[in-house]
PDB file of C-alpha atoms in Angstrom:
ATOM      1  CA  PHE A   1     100.800 161.024  75.000  1.00 88.00           C
ATOM      2  CA  ALA A   2      99.643 158.099  77.113  1.00 91.00           C
ATOM      3  CA  VAL A   3      97.220 155.296  76.322  1.00 93.00           C
ATOM      4  CA  ALA A   4      95.847 153.360  79.285  1.00 92.00           C
ATOM      5  CA  ALA A   5      94.569 149.804  79.119  1.00 91.00           C
ATOM      6  CA  GLY A   6      91.057 149.857  77.708  1.00 92.00           C
ATOM      7  CA  GLU A   7      91.433 153.433  76.464  1.00 95.00           C
ATOM      8  CA  ARG A   8      91.204 154.762  72.909  1.00 95.00           C
ATOM      9  CA  VAL A   9      93.345 157.752  72.001  1.00 96.00           C
ATOM     10  CA  GLY A  10      93.088 159.516  68.658  1.00 96.00           C
ATOM     11  CA  LEU A  11      96.163 160.892  66.904  1.00 96.00           C
ATOM     12  CA  VAL A  12      94.872 163.399  64.372  1.00 95.00           C
ATOM     13  CA  GLY A  13      96.738 165.386  61.779  1.00 91.00           C
ATOM     14  CA  GLU A  14      96.771 166.291  58.137  1.00 89.00           C
ATOM     15  CA  SER A  15      98.552 164.204  55.511  1.00 89.00           C
ATOM     16  CA  GLY A  16     102.312 164.349  55.927  1.00 91.00           C
ATOM     17  CA  SER A  17     102.247 165.491  59.557  1.00 93.00           C
ATOM     18  CA  GLY A  18     104.013 162.389  60.909  1.00 93.00           C
ATOM     19  CA  LYS A  19     101.175 160.221  62.197  1.00 94.00           C
ATOM     20  CA  THR A  20     102.309 157.028  60.464  1.00 93.00           C
ATOM     21  CA  THR A  21     105.949 157.851  61.198  1.00 94.00           C
ATOM     22  CA  THR A  22     105.018 157.985  64.888  1.00 94.00           C
ATOM     23  CA  ALA A  23     103.328 154.580  64.600  1.00 95.00           C
ATOM     24  CA  LEU A  24     106.285 153.065  62.772  1.00 94.00           C
ATOM     25  CA  ALA A  25     108.654 154.478  65.406  1.00 94.00           C
ATOM     26  CA  LEU A  26     106.584 152.854  68.158  1.00 94.00           C
ATOM     27  CA  MET A  27     106.665 149.562  66.247  1.00 94.00           C
ATOM     28  CA  ARG A  28     110.408 150.031  65.631  1.00 93.00           C
ATOM     29  CA  MET A  29     109.792 149.716  61.903  1.00 93.00           C
ATOM     30  CA  LEU A  30     111.276 153.006  60.688  1.00 92.00           C
ATOM     31  CA  LYS A  31     113.370 152.517  57.582  1.00 91.00           C
ATOM     32  CA  PRO A  32     116.699 154.380  57.286  1.00 91.00           C
ATOM     33  CA  PRO A  33     117.402 157.230  57.219  1.00 93.00           C
ATOM     34  CA  GLY A  34     114.531 157.478  59.723  1.00 91.00           C
ATOM     35  CA  ARG A  35     115.615 156.939  63.306  1.00 90.00           C
ATOM     36  CA  ILE A  36     114.575 157.639  66.870  1.00 92.00           C
ATOM     37  CA  VAL A  37     116.886 160.322  68.261  1.00 92.00           C
ATOM     38  CA  SER A  38     115.601 160.543  71.841  1.00 91.00           C
ATOM     39  CA  GLY A  39     112.676 159.845  74.101  1.00 90.00           C
ATOM     40  CA  SER A  40     110.974 156.726  75.327  1.00 90.00           C
ATOM     41  CA  ALA A  41     107.900 154.671  74.530  1.00 92.00           C
ATOM     42  CA  ARG A  42     106.838 152.575  77.486  1.00 93.00           C
ATOM     43  CA  ILE A  43     104.335 149.780  77.743  1.00 93.00           C
ATOM     44  CA  GLY A  44     104.407 148.818  81.400  1.00 88.00           C
ATOM     45  CA  ASP A  45     108.069 148.373  82.292  1.00 90.00           C
ATOM     46  CA  LEU A  46     109.124 147.783  78.687  1.00 92.00           C
ATOM     47  CA  ASP A  47     110.746 150.696  76.823  1.00 94.00           C
ATOM     48  CA  LEU A  48     110.199 150.014  73.124  1.00 93.00           C
ATOM     49  CA  VAL A  49     112.865 152.557  72.151  1.00 92.00           C
ATOM     50  CA  ALA A  50     115.537 150.747  74.155  1.00 92.00           C
ATOM     51  CA  LEU A  51     114.843 147.338  72.586  1.00 92.00           C
ATOM     52  CA  GLN A  52     117.506 145.825  70.354  1.00 89.00           C
ATOM     53  CA  GLY A  53     117.630 142.938  67.861  1.00 89.00           C
ATOM     54  CA  PRO A  54     115.369 139.971  68.602  1.00 92.00           C
ATOM     55  CA  ALA A  55     113.661 141.785  71.485  1.00 93.00           C
ATOM     56  CA  ILE A  56     112.071 144.149  68.966  1.00 92.00           C
ATOM     57  CA  ARG A  57     110.480 141.270  67.043  1.00 90.00           C
ATOM     58  CA  ALA A  58     109.399 139.643  70.297  1.00 92.00           C
ATOM     59  CA  ALA A  59     107.461 142.789  71.279  1.00 94.00           C
ATOM     60  CA  ARG A  60     105.569 142.987  67.984  1.00 93.00           C
ATOM     61  CA  LEU A  61     102.176 141.269  68.018  1.00 92.00           C
ATOM     62  CA  LYS A  62     102.639 140.234  71.650  1.00 93.00           C
ATOM     63  CA  THR A  63     103.018 143.620  73.341  1.00 95.00           C
ATOM     64  CA  ILE A  64     102.191 146.055  70.558  1.00 96.00           C
ATOM     65  CA  SER A  65     100.320 145.380  67.307  1.00 95.00           C
ATOM     66  CA  TYR A  66      99.828 147.419  64.171  1.00 94.00           C
ATOM     67  CA  ILE A  67      96.818 147.493  61.870  1.00 93.00           C
ATOM     68  CA  PRO A  68      98.151 149.059  58.671  1.00 89.00           C
ATOM     69  CA  LYS A  69      96.277 151.574  56.587  1.00 84.00           C
ATOM     70  CA  GLY A  70      96.899 149.592  53.418  1.00 75.00           C
ATOM     71  CA  ALA A  71      95.286 146.229  54.077  1.00 73.00           C
ATOM     72  CA  MET A  72      95.229 145.767  50.312  1.00 72.00           C
ATOM     73  CA  ASN A  73      99.025 145.707  50.248  1.00 81.00           C
ATOM     74  CA  SER A  74      99.869 144.337  53.686  1.00 88.00           C
ATOM     75  CA  LEU A  75      98.863 140.722  53.118  1.00 94.00           C
ATOM     76  CA  SER A  76     101.072 138.403  51.093  1.00 94.00           C
ATOM     77  CA  PRO A  77      99.398 137.578  47.788  1.00 94.00           C
ATOM     78  CA  VAL A  78     100.934 134.079  47.654  1.00 95.00           C
ATOM     79  CA  LEU A  79      99.879 132.781  51.086  1.00 96.00           C
ATOM     80  CA  ARG A  80      96.452 131.712  52.244  1.00 97.00           C
ATOM     81  CA  VAL A  81      94.908 133.674  55.108  1.00 97.00           C
ATOM     82  CA  ARG A  82      95.471 130.742  57.508  1.00 97.00           C
ATOM     83  CA  GLU A  83      99.221 130.713  56.896  1.00 96.00           C
ATOM     84  CA  GLN A  84      99.464 134.463  57.417  1.00 95.00           C
ATOM     85  CA  MET A  85      97.509 134.269  60.672  1.00 95.00           C
ATOM     86  CA  LEU A  86      99.659 131.454  62.051  1.00 96.00           C
ATOM     87  CA  ASP A  87     102.944 132.994  60.928  1.00 93.00           C
ATOM     88  CA  GLY A  88     103.064 135.463  63.822  1.00 89.00           C
ATOM     89  CA  LEU A  89     102.344 132.719  66.336  1.00 92.00           C
ATOM     90  CA  ALA A  90     105.152 130.553  64.968  1.00 91.00           C
ATOM     91  CA  ASP A  91     107.515 133.538  65.022  1.00 89.00           C
ATOM     92  CA  HIS A  92     106.796 133.893  68.751  1.00 91.00           C
ATOM     93  CA  GLY A  93     107.402 130.223  69.472  1.00 89.00           C
ATOM     94  CA  VAL A  94     103.752 129.257  69.848  1.00 92.00           C
ATOM     95  CA  ARG A  95     103.493 125.630  68.754  1.00 92.00           C
ATOM     96  CA  LEU A  96     100.050 124.251  68.085  1.00 92.00           C
ATOM     97  CA  SER A  97      98.670 120.948  66.910  1.00 93.00           C
ATOM     98  CA  ALA A  98      96.721 121.048  63.655  1.00 94.00           C
ATOM     99  CA  ARG A  99      93.456 120.977  65.609  1.00 95.00           C
ATOM    100  CA  GLU A 100      94.598 123.770  67.962  1.00 95.00           C
ATOM    101  CA  ALA A 101      95.786 125.870  65.027  1.00 95.00           C
ATOM    102  CA  GLN A 102      92.464 125.426  63.247  1.00 95.00           C
ATOM    103  CA  ALA A 103      90.538 126.406  66.376  1.00 96.00           C
ATOM    104  CA  ARG A 104      92.755 129.459  66.945  1.00 95.00           C
ATOM    105  CA  VAL A 105      92.343 130.681  63.354  1.00 96.00           C
ATOM    106  CA  GLU A 106      88.589 130.033  63.305  1.00 96.00           C
ATOM    107  CA  GLY A 107      88.176 131.802  66.651  1.00 95.00           C
ATOM    108  CA  ALA A 108      90.153 134.837  65.476  1.00 95.00           C
ATOM    109  CA  LEU A 109      88.161 135.030  62.240  1.00 96.00           C
ATOM    110  CA  ALA A 110      84.860 134.683  64.108  1.00 94.00           C
ATOM    111  CA  GLY A 111      86.009 137.475  66.424  1.00 92.00           C
ATOM    112  CA  VAL A 112      86.130 139.835  63.447  1.00 93.00           C
ATOM    113  CA  GLY A 113      82.916 138.590  61.853  1.00 92.00           C
ATOM    114  CA  LEU A 114      84.402 136.333  59.187  1.00 95.00           C
ATOM    115  CA  ALA A 115      83.498 132.737  58.347  1.00 97.00           C
ATOM    116  CA  ALA A 116      85.996 129.961  59.024  1.00 97.00           C
ATOM    117  CA  SER A 117      86.177 129.305  55.264  1.00 97.00           C
ATOM    118  CA  VAL A 118      88.033 132.628  54.789  1.00 97.00           C
ATOM    119  CA  ALA A 119      91.144 130.901  56.200  1.00 97.00           C
ATOM    120  CA  GLU A 120      91.503 128.907  52.974  1.00 97.00           C
ATOM    121  CA  LEU A 121      91.340 131.916  50.675  1.00 97.00           C
ATOM    122  CA  PHE A 122      94.074 134.043  49.162  1.00 97.00           C
ATOM    123  CA  PRO A 123      93.954 137.833  49.725  1.00 95.00           C
ATOM    124  CA  HIS A 124      92.916 138.532  46.122  1.00 94.00           C
ATOM    125  CA  GLN A 125      89.737 136.549  46.807  1.00 96.00           C
ATOM    126  CA  LEU A 126      88.718 138.932  49.611  1.00 95.00           C
ATOM    127  CA  SER A 127      86.976 142.290  49.483  1.00 92.00           C
ATOM    128  CA  GLY A 128      88.716 145.342  50.955  1.00 89.00           C
ATOM    129  CA  GLY A 129      86.655 145.131  54.139  1.00 90.00           C
ATOM    130  CA  MET A 130      87.434 141.433  54.536  1.00 93.00           C
ATOM    131  CA  LYS A 131      91.162 142.100  54.130  1.00 93.00           C
ATOM    132  CA  GLN A 132      90.978 144.774  56.818  1.00 92.00           C
ATOM    133  CA  ARG A 133      89.157 142.344  59.117  1.00 92.00           C
ATOM    134  CA  VAL A 134      91.894 139.755  58.528  1.00 95.00           C
ATOM    135  CA  CYS A 135      94.512 142.368  59.454  1.00 94.00           C
ATOM    136  CA  ILE A 136      92.614 143.099  62.666  1.00 93.00           C
ATOM    137  CA  ALA A 137      92.421 139.372  63.453  1.00 94.00           C
ATOM    138  CA  ILE A 138      96.181 139.005  62.891  1.00 95.00           C
ATOM    139  CA  ALA A 139      96.867 142.011  65.119  1.00 94.00           C
ATOM    140  CA  MET A 140      94.870 140.381  67.936  1.00 93.00           C
ATOM    141  CA  MET A 141      96.324 136.849  67.667  1.00 93.00           C
ATOM    142  CA  LEU A 142      98.672 137.242  70.659  1.00 93.00           C
ATOM    143  CA  ASP A 143      96.503 139.524  72.827  1.00 92.00           C
ATOM    144  CA  PRO A 144      98.709 142.638  72.698  1.00 95.00           C
ATOM    145  CA  LYS A 145      98.518 145.412  75.282  1.00 95.00           C
ATOM    146  CA  LEU A 146      98.380 148.182  72.666  1.00 96.00           C
ATOM    147  CA  ILE A 147      96.987 148.250  69.145  1.00 96.00           C
ATOM    148  CA  ILE A 148      97.877 150.990  66.706  1.00 96.00           C
ATOM    149  CA  ALA A 149      95.142 151.347  64.099  1.00 94.00           C
ATOM    150  CA  ASP A 150      96.648 153.462  61.313  1.00 94.00           C
ATOM    151  CA  GLU A 151      93.864 154.944  59.168  1.00 92.00           C
ATOM    152  CA  PRO A 152      92.004 151.610  59.410  1.00 89.00           C
ATOM    153  CA  THR A 153      89.213 152.733  57.082  1.00 85.00           C
ATOM    154  CA  SER A 154      91.223 154.311  54.278  1.00 82.00           C
ATOM    155  CA  ALA A 155      90.343 153.053  50.792  1.00 76.00           C
ATOM    156  CA  LEU A 156      87.072 151.522  52.016  1.00 81.00           C
ATOM    157  CA  ASP A 157      83.604 152.648  51.010  1.00 83.00           C
ATOM    158  CA  VAL A 158      81.461 154.436  53.592  1.00 84.00           C
ATOM    159  CA  THR A 159      79.305 151.492  54.661  1.00 83.00           C
ATOM    160  CA  VAL A 160      82.350 149.221  55.042  1.00 87.00           C
ATOM    161  CA  GLN A 161      84.129 151.978  56.999  1.00 88.00           C
ATOM    162  CA  ALA A 162      81.305 152.064  59.531  1.00 88.00           C
ATOM    163  CA  GLY A 163      81.487 148.286  59.941  1.00 89.00           C
ATOM    164  CA  ILE A 164      85.251 148.359  60.514  1.00 90.00           C
ATOM    165  CA  LEU A 165      84.957 151.162  63.094  1.00 91.00           C
ATOM    166  CA  ASP A 166      82.195 149.244  64.908  1.00 92.00           C
ATOM    167  CA  LEU A 167      84.372 146.137  64.835  1.00 90.00           C
ATOM    168  CA  LEU A 168      87.366 147.998  66.292  1.00 92.00           C
ATOM    169  CA  LEU A 169      85.177 149.337  69.111  1.00 93.00           C
ATOM    170  CA  GLU A 170      83.817 145.872  69.819  1.00 91.00           C
ATOM    171  CA  VAL A 171      87.249 144.188  69.770  1.00 90.00           C
ATOM    172  CA  GLN A 172      88.758 146.882  71.966  1.00 90.00           C
ATOM    173  CA  GLU A 173      85.916 146.795  74.486  1.00 89.00           C
ATOM    174  CA  ASN A 174      85.860 142.976  74.625  1.00 90.00           C
ATOM    175  CA  THR A 175      89.607 142.640  75.173  1.00 92.00           C
ATOM    176  CA  GLY A 176      90.423 145.780  77.158  1.00 93.00           C
ATOM    177  CA  VAL A 177      93.406 146.517  74.922  1.00 94.00           C
ATOM    178  CA  GLY A 178      94.641 150.106  74.643  1.00 95.00           C
ATOM    179  CA  MET A 179      94.176 151.583  71.173  1.00 96.00           C
ATOM    180  CA  LEU A 180      95.919 154.407  69.362  1.00 96.00           C
ATOM    181  CA  LEU A 181      93.749 155.423  66.428  1.00 96.00           C
ATOM    182  CA  ILE A 182      95.540 157.376  63.725  1.00 95.00           C
ATOM    183  CA  THR A 183      93.322 159.402  61.425  1.00 92.00           C
ATOM    184  CA  HIS A 184      93.008 162.667  59.555  1.00 88.00           C
ATOM    185  CA  ASP A 185      89.222 162.524  59.926  1.00 88.00           C
ATOM    186  CA  LEU A 186      88.013 164.534  62.932  1.00 91.00           C
ATOM    187  CA  GLY A 187      84.610 162.828  62.787  1.00 89.00           C
ATOM    188  CA  VAL A 188      86.210 159.382  63.125  1.00 89.00           C
ATOM    189  CA  ALA A 189      88.428 160.633  65.965  1.00 92.00           C
ATOM    190  CA  ARG A 190      85.423 162.091  67.779  1.00 92.00           C
ATOM    191  CA  LEU A 191      83.435 158.876  67.378  1.00 88.00           C
ATOM    192  CA  MET A 192      86.254 156.542  68.371  1.00 91.00           C
ATOM    193  CA  SER A 193      88.265 158.336  71.036  1.00 90.00           C
TER     194      SER A 193
END
């Protein structure tokens, strides 16, 4: 499949069909014995499959980002939201003054409809929808070219699901990022892609 800049593509299948495995392969996060046997995954001139060592980490968040289906379990319980948001920037060599870091975090949180005060909270102090919004903000911190949203509304109640889907549409349309939406829900796929 191909995902153009500014396009949303839905990857639909029943549970166990390999949707998340496909996402993890694209992110180069498959755990052994999983492995990529052949093929390519290109973003521009960059072949994600051919990347080795540090180049894999360099591509994550900057070229390709992943919004996990389990926001409840994807945030560290011992770090404040601010630290988790800035961690990816530091890992990519982005050095910011305290004022710049605060502005970057507040801007990212505002972009997903959260108050600046959320930066000082721990994940257990957030609702499920707020955690998912934080994960979306983290995924967008380095303006990637492709976002993989893996069942972004799983484990959320219906009204929160609608808000998260609206937010993903808004973020994607405002930034022009390509989006691969993974879901087993044909209604969500039809709405989003």
